[in-house]
Short mmCIF file of C-alpha atoms and ligand atoms in Angstrom, two decimals:
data_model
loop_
_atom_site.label_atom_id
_atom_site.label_comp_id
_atom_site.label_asym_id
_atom_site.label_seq_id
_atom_site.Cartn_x
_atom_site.Cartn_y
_atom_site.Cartn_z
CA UNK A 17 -59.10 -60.06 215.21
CA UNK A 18 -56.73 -58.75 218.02
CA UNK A 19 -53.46 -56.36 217.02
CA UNK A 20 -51.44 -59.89 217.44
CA UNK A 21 -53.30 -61.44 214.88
CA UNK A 22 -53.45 -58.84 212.66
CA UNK A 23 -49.49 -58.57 213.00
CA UNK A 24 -48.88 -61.85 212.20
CA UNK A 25 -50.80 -61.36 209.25
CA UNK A 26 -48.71 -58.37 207.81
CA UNK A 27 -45.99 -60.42 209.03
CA UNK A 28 -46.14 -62.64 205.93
CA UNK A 29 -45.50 -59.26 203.88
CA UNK A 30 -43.37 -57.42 205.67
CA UNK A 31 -40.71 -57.23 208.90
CA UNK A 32 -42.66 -56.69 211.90
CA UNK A 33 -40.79 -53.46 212.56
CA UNK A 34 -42.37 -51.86 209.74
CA UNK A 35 -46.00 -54.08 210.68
CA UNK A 36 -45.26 -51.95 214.33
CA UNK A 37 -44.80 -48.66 212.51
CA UNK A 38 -48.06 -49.42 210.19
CA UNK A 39 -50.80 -50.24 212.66
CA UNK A 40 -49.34 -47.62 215.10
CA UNK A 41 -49.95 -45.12 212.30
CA UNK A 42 -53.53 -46.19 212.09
CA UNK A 43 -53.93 -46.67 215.47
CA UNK A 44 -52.58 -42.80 215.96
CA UNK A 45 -49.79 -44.87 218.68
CA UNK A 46 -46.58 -45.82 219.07
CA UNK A 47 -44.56 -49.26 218.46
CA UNK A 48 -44.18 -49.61 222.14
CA UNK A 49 -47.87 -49.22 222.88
CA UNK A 50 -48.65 -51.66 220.15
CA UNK A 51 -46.41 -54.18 221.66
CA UNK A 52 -48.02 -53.97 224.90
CA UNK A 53 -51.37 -54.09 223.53
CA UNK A 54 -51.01 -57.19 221.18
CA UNK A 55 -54.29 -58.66 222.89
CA UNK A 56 -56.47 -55.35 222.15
CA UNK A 57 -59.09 -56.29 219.91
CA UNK A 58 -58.88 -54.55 216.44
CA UNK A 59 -61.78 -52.92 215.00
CA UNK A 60 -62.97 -53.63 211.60
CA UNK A 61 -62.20 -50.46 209.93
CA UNK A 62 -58.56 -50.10 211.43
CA UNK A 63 -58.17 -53.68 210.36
CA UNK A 64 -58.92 -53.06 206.90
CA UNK A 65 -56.83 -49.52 206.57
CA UNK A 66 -53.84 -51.68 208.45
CA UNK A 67 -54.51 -54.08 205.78
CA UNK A 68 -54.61 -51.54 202.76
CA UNK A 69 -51.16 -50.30 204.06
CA UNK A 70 -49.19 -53.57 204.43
CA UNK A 71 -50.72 -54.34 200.96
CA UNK A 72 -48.87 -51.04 199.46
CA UNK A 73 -45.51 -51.49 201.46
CA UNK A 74 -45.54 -54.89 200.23
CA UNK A 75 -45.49 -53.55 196.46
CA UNK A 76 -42.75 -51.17 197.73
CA UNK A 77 -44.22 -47.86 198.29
CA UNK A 78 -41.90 -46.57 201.02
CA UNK A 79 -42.38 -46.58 204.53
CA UNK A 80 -41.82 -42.87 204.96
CA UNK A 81 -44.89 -42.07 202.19
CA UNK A 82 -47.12 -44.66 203.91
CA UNK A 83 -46.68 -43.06 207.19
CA UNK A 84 -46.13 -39.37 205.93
CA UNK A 85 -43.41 -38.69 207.74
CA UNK A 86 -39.68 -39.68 208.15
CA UNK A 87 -37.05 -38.39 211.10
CA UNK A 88 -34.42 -36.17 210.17
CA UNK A 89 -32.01 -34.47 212.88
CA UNK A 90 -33.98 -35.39 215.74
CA UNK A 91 -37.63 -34.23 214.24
CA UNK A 92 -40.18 -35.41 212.40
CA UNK A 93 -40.70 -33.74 209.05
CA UNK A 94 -44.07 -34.40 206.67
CA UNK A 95 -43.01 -36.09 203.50
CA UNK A 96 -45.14 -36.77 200.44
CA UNK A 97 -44.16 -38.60 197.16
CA UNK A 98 -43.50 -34.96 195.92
CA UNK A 99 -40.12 -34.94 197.78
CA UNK A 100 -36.72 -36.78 198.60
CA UNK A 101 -37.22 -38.93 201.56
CA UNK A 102 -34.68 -37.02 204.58
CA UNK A 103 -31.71 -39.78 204.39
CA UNK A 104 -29.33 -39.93 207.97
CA UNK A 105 -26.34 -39.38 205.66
CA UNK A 106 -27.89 -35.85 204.89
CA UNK A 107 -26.78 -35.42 208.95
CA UNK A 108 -23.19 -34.73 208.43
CA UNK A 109 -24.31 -31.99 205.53
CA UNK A 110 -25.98 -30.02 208.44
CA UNK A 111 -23.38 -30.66 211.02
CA UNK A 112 -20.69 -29.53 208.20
CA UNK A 113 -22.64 -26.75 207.34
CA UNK A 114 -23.01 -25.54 211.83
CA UNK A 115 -19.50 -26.09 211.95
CA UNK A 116 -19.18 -23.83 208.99
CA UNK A 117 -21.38 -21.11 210.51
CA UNK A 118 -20.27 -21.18 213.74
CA UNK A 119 -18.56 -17.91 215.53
CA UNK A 120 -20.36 -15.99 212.66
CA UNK A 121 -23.83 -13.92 213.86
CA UNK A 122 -26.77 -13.52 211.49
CA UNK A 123 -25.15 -15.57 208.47
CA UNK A 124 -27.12 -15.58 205.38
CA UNK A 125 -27.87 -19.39 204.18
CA UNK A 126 -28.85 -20.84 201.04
CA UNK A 127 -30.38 -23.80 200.73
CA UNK A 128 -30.46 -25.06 196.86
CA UNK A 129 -33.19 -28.05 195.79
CA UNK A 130 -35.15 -28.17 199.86
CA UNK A 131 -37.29 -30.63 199.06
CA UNK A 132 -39.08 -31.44 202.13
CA UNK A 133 -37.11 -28.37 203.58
CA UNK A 134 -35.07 -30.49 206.25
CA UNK A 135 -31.62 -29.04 205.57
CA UNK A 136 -33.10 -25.59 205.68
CA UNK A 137 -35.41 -26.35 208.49
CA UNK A 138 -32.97 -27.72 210.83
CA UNK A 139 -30.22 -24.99 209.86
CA UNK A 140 -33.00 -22.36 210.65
CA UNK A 141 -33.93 -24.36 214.48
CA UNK A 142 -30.37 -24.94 215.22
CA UNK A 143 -29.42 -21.48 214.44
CA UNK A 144 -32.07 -19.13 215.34
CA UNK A 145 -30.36 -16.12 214.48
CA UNK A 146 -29.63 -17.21 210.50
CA UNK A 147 -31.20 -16.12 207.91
CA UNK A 148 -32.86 -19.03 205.87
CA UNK A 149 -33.41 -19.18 201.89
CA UNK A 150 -35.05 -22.34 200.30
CA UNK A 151 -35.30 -22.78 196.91
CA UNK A 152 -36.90 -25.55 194.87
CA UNK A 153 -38.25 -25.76 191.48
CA UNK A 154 -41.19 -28.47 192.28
CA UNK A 155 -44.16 -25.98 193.52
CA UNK A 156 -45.53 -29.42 194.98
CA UNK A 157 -41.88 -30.05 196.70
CA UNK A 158 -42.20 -26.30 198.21
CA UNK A 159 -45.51 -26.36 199.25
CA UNK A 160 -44.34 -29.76 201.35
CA UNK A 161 -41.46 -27.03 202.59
CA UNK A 162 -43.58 -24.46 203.49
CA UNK A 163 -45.93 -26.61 205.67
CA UNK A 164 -42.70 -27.81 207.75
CA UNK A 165 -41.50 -24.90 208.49
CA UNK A 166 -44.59 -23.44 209.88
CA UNK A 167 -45.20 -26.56 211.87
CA UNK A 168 -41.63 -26.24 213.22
CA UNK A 169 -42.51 -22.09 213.20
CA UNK A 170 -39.03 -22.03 212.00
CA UNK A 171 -38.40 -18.77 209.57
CA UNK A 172 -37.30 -20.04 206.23
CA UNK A 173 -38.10 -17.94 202.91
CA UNK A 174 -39.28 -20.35 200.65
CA UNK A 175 -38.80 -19.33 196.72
CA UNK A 176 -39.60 -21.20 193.73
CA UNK A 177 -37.47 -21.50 190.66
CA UNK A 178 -34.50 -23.70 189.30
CA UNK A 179 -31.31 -22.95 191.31
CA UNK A 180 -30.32 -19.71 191.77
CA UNK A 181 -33.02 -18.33 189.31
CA UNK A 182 -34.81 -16.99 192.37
CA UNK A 183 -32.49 -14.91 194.13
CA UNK A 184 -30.68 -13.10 191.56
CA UNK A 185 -27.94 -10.62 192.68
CA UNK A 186 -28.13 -11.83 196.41
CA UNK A 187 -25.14 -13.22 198.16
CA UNK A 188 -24.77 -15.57 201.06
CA UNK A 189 -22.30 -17.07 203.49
CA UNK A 190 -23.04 -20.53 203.23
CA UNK A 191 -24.74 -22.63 200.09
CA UNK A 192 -25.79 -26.06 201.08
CA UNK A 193 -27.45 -28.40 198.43
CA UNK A 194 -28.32 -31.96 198.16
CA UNK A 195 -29.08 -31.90 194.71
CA UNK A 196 -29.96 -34.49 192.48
CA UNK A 197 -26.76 -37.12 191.79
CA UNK A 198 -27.82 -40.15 190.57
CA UNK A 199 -26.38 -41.10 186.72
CA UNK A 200 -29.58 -41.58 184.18
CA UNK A 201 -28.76 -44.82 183.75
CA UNK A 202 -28.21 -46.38 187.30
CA UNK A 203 -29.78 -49.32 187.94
CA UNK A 204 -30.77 -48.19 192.06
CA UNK A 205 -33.43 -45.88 190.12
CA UNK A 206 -35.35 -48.67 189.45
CA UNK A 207 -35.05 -50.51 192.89
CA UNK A 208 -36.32 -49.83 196.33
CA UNK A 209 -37.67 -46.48 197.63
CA UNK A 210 -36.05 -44.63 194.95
CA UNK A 211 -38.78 -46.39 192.69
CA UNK A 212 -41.19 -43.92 194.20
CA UNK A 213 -39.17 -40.84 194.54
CA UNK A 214 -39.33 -38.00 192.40
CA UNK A 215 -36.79 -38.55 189.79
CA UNK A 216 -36.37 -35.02 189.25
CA UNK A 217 -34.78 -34.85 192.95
CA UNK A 218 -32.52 -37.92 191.92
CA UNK A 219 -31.19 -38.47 188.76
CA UNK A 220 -28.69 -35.90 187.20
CA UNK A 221 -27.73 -36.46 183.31
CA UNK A 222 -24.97 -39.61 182.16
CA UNK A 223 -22.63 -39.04 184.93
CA UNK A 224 -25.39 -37.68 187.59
CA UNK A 225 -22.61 -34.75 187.87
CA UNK A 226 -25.24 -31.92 185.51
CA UNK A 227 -26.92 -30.40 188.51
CA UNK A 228 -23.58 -30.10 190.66
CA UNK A 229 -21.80 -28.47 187.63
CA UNK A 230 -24.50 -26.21 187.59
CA UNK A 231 -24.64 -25.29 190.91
CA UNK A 232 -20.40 -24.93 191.06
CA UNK A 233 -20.37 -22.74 187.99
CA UNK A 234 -23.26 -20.29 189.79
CA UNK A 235 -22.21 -20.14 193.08
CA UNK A 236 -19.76 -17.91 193.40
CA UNK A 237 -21.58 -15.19 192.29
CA UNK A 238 -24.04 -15.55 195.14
CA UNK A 239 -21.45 -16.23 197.90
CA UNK A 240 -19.91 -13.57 199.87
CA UNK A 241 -15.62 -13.59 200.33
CA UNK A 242 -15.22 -16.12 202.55
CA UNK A 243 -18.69 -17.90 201.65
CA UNK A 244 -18.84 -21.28 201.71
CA UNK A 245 -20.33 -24.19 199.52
CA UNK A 246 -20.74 -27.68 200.71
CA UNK A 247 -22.38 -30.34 198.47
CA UNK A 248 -23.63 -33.90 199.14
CA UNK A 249 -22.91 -35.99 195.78
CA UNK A 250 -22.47 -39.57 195.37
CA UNK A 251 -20.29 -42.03 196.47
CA UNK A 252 -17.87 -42.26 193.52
CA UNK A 253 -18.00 -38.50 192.20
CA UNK A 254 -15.63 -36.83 194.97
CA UNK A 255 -12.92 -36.37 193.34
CA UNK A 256 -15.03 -34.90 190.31
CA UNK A 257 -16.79 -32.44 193.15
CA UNK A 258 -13.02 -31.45 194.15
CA UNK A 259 -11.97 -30.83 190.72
CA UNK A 260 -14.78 -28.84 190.21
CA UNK A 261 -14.44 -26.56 193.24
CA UNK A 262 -10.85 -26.43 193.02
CA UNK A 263 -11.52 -24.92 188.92
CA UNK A 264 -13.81 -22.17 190.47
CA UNK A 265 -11.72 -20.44 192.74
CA UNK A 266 -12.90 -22.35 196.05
CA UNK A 267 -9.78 -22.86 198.40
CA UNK A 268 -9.56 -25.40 201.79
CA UNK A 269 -11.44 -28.07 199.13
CA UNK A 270 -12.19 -31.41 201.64
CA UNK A 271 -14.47 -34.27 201.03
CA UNK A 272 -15.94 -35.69 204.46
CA UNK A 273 -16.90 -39.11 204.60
CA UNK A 274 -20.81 -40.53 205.40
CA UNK A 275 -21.83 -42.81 208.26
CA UNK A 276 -20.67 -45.41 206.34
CA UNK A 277 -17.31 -44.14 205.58
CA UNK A 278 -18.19 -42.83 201.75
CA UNK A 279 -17.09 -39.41 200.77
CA UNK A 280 -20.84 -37.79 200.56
CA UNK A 281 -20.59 -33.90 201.23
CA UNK A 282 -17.47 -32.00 199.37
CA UNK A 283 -17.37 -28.54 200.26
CA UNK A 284 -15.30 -25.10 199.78
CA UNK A 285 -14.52 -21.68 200.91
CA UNK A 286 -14.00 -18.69 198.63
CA UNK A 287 -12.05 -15.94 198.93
CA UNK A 288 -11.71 -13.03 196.48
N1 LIG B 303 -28.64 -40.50 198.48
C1 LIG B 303 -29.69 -40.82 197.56
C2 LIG B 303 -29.59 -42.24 197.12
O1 LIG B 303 -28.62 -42.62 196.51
C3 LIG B 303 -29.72 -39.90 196.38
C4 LIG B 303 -30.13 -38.54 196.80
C5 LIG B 303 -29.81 -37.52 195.78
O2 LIG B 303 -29.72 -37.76 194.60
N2 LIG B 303 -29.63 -36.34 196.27
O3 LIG B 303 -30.46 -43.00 197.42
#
């Protein structure tokens, strides 16, 4: 069998985008070099693990976990089913949370639920000189941190524990969280690549709202006067996320719309 052959295959499954990705991954190439290689002959053993893998993203398993890997902010980061697959609308919470940081040297940054550690990772490239925290209370969801930042060398404490649990009477100048949002009972749990995600890094009681209340009602004990928080949530709870702030003291309350438009990061300053 050649690499077009075995494409057309997998084509029967899946889109040939994701056939690309597959047999590149096997092949240790790119797309580009499969495409110009479609008359390479395929040996049996990469046949049969290209095979395996179409057979798995055909029952759903997402693309990201097949390949171990997803883009986030320009890099690569290692993903395993322990962790939230990076999402692009997680972009704006890092460019929100620059902007925020910007003009101030050495800030202190919190990052609250990491998960694969690519808010905290790409805080800690973009600004060398800030000091990273990531916390998350999945050891296997940490571990997946840990390795990141050492393969990005980028200096990120990494501490275990639920929320602020782990850094008791410390302060910082910026919280960032994407924290679990999704209501209990919403039906996109049980479709698509949330199917395979950890649920504990997605779902957040009736209204999905528990872990952000949580989070609101901590924070400003850990942030400094002037500190900020900023908070991805989902589409339909910023107006909750602005009452909430609002409640706790945060001033300059704004809601900043997603690539498609959709409030999705809410954030606050406060000043005592
Ligand atoms: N944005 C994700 C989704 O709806 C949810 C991520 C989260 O709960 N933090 O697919």
């Amino acid at each position: 069998m050649n690499i077009a052959e075995a494409l057309a295959l997998a084509r029967q499954l899946i889109s040939a985008a994701e056939a690309r990705l597959l047999l590149g991954h096997v092949l240790g190439r790119n797309s580009a070099w499969i495409e110009a290689h479609r008359d390479d002959a395929l040996g049996e053993t990469d046949a049969r693990d290209f095979a395996a893998l179409v057979a798995r993203r055909a029952a759903g398993e997402p693309v990201a976990y097949l390949l171990g890997s997803r883009e986030f902010y320009g890099r690569d980061f290692k993903v395993s089913p322990a962790v939230l697959i990076p999402r692009p609308d997680t972009e704006l919470l890092v460019e929100l949370a620059l902007a925020a940081l910007a003009g101030q040297p050495s800030p202190r940054v919190l990052d609250l639920g990491t998960g694969s550690g690519c808010i905290a990772i790409t805080l800690a490239l973009e600004r060398p000189d800030a000091r990273l925290t990531a916390v998350d209370a999945a050891a296997a969801a940490l571990a997946v941190a840990s390795q990141n930042a050492a393969a990005f060398q980028a200096s990120v404490r990494c501490l275990e524990g639920e929320w602020f649990a782990p850094v008791g009477g410390e302060r910082f100048d910026l919280i960032v969280s994407n924290p679990p949002y999704v209501a209990a009972g919403d039906r996109h749990l049980g479709e698509g690549d949330l199917r395979f995600e950890p649920l504990s890094a997605l779902a957040s009681g009736a209204d999905g709202l528990d872990d952000i209340r949580c989070i609101v009602a901590a924070a400003p004990a850990h942030l400094e006067s002037g500190g900020c928080l900023l908070l991805e949530h989902g589409y339909d709870q910023a107006a909750a996320v602005v009452a909430m702030l609002s409640a706790s003291g945060f001033r300059d309350v704004a809601s900043h719309p997603d690539l498609a438009g959709i409030p999705r990061v809410t954030g606050g300053r406060l000043v005592r």
